[in-house]
PDB file of C-alpha atoms in Angstrom:
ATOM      1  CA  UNK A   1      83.244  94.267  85.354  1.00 87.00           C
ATOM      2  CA  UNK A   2      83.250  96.608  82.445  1.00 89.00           C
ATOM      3  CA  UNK A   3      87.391  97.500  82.593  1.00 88.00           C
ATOM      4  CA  UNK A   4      87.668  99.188  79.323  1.00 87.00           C
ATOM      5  CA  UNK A   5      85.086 101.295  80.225  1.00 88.00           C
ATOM      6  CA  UNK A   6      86.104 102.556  83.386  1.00 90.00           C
ATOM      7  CA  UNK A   7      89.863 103.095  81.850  1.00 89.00           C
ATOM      8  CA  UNK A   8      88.321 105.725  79.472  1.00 90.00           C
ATOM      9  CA  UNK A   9      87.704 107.626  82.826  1.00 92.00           C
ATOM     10  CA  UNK A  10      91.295 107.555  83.460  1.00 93.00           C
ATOM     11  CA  UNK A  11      94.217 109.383  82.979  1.00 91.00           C
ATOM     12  CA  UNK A  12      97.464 108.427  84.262  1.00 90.00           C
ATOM     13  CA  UNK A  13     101.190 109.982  84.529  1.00 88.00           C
ATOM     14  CA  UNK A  14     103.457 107.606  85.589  1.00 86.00           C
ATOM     15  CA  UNK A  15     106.790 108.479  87.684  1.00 81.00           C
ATOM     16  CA  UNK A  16     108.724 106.522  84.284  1.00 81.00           C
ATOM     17  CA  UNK A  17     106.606 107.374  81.088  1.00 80.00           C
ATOM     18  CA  UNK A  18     107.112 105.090  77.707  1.00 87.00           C
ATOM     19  CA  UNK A  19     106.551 107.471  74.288  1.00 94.00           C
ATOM     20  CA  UNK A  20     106.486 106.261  71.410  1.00 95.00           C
ATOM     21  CA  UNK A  21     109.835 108.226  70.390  1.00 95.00           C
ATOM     22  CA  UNK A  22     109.873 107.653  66.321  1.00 97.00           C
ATOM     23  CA  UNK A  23     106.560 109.682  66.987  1.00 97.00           C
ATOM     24  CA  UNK A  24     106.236 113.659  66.866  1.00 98.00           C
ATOM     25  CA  UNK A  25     104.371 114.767  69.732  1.00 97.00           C
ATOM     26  CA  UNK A  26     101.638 115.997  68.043  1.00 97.00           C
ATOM     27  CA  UNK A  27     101.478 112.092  66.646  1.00 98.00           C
ATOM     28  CA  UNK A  28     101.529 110.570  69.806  1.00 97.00           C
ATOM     29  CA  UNK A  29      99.376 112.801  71.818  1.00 97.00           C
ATOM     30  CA  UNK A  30      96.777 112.543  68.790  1.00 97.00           C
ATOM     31  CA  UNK A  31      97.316 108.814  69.010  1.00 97.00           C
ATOM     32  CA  UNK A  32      95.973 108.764  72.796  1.00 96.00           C
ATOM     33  CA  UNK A  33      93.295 110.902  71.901  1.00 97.00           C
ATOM     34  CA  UNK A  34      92.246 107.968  69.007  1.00 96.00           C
ATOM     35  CA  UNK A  35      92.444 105.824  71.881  1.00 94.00           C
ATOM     36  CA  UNK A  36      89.888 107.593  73.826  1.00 95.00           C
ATOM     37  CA  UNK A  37      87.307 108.426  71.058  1.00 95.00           C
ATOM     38  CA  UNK A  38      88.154 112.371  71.801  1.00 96.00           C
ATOM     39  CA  UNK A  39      86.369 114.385  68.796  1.00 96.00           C
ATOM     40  CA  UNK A  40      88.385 115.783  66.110  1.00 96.00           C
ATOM     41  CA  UNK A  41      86.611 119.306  67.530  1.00 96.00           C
ATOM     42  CA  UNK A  42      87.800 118.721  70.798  1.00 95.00           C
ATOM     43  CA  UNK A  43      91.180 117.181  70.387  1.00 95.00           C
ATOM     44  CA  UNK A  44      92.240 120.109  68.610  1.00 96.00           C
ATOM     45  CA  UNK A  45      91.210 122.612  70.725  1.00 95.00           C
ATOM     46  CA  UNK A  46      92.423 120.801  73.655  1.00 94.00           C
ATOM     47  CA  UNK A  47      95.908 119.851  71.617  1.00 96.00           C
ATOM     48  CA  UNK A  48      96.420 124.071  70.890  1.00 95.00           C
ATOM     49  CA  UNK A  49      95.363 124.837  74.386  1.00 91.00           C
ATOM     50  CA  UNK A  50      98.089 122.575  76.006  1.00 90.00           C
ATOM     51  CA  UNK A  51     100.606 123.517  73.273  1.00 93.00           C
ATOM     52  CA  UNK A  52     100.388 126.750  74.183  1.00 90.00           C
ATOM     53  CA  UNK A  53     100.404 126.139  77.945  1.00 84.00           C
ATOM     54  CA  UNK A  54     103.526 124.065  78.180  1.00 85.00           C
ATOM     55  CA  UNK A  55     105.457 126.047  75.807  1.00 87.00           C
ATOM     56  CA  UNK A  56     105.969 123.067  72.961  1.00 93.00           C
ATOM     57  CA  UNK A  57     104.978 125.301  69.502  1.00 95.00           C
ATOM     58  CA  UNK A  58     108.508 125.322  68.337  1.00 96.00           C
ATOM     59  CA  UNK A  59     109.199 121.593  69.554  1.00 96.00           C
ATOM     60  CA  UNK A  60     105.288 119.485  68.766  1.00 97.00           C
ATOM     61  CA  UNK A  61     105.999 118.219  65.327  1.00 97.00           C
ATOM     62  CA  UNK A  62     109.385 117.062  65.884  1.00 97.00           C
ATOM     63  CA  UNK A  63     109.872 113.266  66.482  1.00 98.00           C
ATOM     64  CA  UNK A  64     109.586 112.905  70.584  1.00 97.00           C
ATOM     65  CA  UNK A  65     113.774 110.981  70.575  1.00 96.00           C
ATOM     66  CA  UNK A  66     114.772 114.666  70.041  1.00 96.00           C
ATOM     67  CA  UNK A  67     113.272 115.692  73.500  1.00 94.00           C
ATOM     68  CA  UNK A  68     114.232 116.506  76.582  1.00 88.00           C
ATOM     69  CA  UNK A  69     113.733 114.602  79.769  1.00 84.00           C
ATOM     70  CA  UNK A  70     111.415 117.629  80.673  1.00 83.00           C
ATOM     71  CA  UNK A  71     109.716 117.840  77.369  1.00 88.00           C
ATOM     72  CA  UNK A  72     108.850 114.234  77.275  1.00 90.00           C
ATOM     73  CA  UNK A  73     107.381 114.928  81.145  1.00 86.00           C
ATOM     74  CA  UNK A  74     105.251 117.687  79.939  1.00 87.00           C
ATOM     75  CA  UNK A  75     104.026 115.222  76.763  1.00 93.00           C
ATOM     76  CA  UNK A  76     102.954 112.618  79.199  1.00 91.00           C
ATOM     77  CA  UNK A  77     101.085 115.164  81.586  1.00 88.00           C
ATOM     78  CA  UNK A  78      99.115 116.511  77.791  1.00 92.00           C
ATOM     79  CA  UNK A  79      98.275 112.705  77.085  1.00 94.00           C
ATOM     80  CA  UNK A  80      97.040 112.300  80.235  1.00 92.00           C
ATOM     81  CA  UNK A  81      94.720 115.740  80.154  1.00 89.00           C
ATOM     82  CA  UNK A  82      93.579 114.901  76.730  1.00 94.00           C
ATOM     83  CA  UNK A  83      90.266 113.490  77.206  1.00 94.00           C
ATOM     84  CA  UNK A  84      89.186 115.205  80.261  1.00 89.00           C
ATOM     85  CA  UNK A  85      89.517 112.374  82.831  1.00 92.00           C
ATOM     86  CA  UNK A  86      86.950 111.835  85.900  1.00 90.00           C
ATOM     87  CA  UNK A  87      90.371 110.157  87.910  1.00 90.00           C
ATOM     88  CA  UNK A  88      93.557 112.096  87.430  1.00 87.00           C
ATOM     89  CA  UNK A  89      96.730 109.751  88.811  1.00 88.00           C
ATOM     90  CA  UNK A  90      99.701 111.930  88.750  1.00 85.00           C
ATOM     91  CA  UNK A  91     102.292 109.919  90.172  1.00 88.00           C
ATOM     92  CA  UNK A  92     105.765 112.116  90.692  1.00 83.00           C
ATOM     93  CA  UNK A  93     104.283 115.088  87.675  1.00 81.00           C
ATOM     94  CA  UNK A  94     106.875 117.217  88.483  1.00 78.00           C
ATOM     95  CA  UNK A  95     109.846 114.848  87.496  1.00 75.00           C
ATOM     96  CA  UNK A  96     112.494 116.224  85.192  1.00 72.00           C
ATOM     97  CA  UNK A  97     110.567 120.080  85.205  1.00 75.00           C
ATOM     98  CA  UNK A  98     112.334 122.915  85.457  1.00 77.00           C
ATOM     99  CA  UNK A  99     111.950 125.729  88.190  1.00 82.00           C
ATOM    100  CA  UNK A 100     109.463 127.324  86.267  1.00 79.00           C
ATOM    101  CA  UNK A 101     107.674 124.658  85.164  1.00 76.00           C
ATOM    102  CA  UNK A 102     107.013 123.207  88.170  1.00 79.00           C
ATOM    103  CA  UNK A 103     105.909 126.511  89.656  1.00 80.00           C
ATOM    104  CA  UNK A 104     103.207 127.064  86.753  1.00 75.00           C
ATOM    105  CA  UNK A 105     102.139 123.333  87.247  1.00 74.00           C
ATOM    106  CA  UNK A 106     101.770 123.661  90.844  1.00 75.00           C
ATOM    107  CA  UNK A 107      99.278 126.628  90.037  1.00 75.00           C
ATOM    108  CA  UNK A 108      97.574 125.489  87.122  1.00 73.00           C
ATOM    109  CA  UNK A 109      96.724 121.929  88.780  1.00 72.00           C
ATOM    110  CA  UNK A 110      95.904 124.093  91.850  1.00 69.00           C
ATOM    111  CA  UNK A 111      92.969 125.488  89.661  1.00 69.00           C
ATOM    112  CA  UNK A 112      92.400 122.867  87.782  1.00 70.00           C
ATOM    113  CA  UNK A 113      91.924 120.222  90.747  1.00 69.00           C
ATOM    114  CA  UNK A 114      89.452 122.420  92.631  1.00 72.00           C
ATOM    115  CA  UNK A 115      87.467 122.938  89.264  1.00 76.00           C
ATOM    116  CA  UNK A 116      87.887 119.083  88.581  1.00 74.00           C
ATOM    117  CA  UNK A 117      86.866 118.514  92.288  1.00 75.00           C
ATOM    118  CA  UNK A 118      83.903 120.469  91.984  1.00 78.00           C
ATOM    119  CA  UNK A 119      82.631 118.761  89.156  1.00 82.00           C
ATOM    120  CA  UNK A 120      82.381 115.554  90.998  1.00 83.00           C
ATOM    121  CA  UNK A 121      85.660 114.124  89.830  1.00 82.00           C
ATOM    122  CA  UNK A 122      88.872 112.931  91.615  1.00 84.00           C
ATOM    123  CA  UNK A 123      92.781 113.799  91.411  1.00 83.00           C
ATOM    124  CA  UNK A 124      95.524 111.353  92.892  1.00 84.00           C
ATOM    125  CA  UNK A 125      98.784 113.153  93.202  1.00 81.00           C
ATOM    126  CA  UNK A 126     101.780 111.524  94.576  1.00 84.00           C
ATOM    127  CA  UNK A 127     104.981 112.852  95.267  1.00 82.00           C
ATOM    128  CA  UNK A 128     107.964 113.360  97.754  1.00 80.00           C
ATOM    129  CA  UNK A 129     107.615 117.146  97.570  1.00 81.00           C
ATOM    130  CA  UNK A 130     105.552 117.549 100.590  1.00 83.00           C
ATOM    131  CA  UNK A 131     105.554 121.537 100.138  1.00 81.00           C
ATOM    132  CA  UNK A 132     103.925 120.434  96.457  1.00 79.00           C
ATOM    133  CA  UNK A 133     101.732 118.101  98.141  1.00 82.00           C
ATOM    134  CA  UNK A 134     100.594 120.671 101.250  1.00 81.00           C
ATOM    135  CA  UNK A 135     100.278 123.153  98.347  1.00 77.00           C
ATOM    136  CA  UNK A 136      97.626 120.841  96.061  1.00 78.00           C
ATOM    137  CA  UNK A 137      96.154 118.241  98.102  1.00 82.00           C
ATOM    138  CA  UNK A 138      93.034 118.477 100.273  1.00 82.00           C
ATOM    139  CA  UNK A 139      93.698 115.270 101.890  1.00 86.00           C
ATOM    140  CA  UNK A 140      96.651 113.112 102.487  1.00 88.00           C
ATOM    141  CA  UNK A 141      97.417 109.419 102.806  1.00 89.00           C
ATOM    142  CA  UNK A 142     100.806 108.473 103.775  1.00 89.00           C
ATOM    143  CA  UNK A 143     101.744 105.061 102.639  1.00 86.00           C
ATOM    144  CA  UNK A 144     104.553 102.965 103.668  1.00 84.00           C
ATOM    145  CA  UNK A 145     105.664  99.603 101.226  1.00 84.00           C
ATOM    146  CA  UNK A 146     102.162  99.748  99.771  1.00 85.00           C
ATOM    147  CA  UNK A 147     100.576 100.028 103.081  1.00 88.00           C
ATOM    148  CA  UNK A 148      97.809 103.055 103.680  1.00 90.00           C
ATOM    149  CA  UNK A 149      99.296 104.061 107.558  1.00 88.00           C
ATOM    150  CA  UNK A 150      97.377 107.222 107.558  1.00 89.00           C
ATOM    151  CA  UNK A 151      94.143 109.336 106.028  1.00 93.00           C
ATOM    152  CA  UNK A 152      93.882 112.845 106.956  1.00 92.00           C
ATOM    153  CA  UNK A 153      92.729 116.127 105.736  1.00 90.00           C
ATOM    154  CA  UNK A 154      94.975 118.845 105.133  1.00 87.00           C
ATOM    155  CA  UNK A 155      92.771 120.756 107.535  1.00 89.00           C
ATOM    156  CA  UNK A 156      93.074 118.791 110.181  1.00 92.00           C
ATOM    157  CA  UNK A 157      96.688 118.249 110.369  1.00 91.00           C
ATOM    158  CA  UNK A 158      97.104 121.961 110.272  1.00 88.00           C
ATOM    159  CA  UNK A 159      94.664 122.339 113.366  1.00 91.00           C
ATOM    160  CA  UNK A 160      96.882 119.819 115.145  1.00 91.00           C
ATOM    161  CA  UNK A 161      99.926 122.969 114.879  1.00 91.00           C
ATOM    162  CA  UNK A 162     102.343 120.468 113.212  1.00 91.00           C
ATOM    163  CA  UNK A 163     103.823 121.077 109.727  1.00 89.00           C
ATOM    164  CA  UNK A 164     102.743 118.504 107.141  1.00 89.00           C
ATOM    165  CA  UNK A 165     106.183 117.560 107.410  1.00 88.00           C
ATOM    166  CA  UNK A 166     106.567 116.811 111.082  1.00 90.00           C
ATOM    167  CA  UNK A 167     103.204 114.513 110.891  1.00 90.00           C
ATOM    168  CA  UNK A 168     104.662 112.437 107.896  1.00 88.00           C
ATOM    169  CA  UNK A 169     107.782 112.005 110.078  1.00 89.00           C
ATOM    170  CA  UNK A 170     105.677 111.117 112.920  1.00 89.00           C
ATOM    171  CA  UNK A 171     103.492 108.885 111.161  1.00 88.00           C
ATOM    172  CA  UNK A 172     106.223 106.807 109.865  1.00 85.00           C
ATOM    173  CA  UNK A 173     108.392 106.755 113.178  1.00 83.00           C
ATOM    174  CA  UNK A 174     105.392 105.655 115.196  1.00 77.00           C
ATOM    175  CA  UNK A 175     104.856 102.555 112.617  1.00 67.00           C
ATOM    176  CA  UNK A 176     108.546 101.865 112.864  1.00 65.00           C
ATOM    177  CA  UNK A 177     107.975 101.539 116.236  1.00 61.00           C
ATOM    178  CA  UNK A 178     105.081  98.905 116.560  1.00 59.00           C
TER     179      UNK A 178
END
């Protein structure tokens, strides 16, 4: 009933972003943050804090056409941190990283999602990478052309002795099958 209001409780990385390239990131990440009323105080704080985390001093205040597939990844993940979401959608994050960056990302949303968790809030991560998704996730769903086949804990598929892995490829063989 009130849709506007529950999309300023939501942040969202798509698997195929859209930036507004003619923008510098700085622009365009301020831009979001106009969108969702974030405080000049905060915005800035937040803004040098994720700067410095992703490693885009030298790069922020170009135009966003100039970046790289990985840059552009790491400006979409920033716009979607910016006002402190209560649902996180991640959908593929790790998409056009490098090595490194996808190793600090794994660890810093590894901290960050059981802080966000804690505080009564909720992350959605999607992905392929089911050593990413063993690595982050609490609990699973394994869906199948936009069809929920399974809900599990983490936990509990471990205490069954199979790899994450295995039960995925179980799960999905076994609907095959019906």
């Amino acid at each position: 009933k009130n849709s506007v209001e529950a999309k300023y409780n939501i942040g969202y990385v798509p698997d195929h972003y859209a930036l507004y390239e003619k923008l510098t990131g700085r622009e365009y990440i301020n831009y979001i943050a106009d969108i969702y009323e974030v405080s000049q105080e905060e915005r800035n704080n937040r803004i040098e804090k994720y700067i410095r985390i992703f490693e885009l001093e030298t790069s922020i205040d170009s135009k966003i056409r100039t970046y790289s597939h990985g840059m552009k990844q790491k400006l979409a993940i920033i716009s979607a941190f910016i006002h402190s979401p209560k649902l996180l959608i991640l959908d593929e994050p790790t998409n056009h990283l490098d090595i490194w960056m996808i190793n600090w990302l794994e660890k810093y949303l590894i901290k960050w999602n059981k802080q966000h968790a804690a505080e009564g809030n909720i992350v959605f991560f999607s992905s392929h990478l089911i050593d990413i998704v063993e690595k982050l996730c609490g609990r699973i769903a394994i869906i199948k052309k936009g069809q929920i086949k399974c809900v599990k804990s983490v936990d509990e598929i471990e205490a069954s002795g199979i790899s994450l892995e295995q039960f995925y490829l179980n799960t999905i063989e076994n609907d095959e099958e019906q």
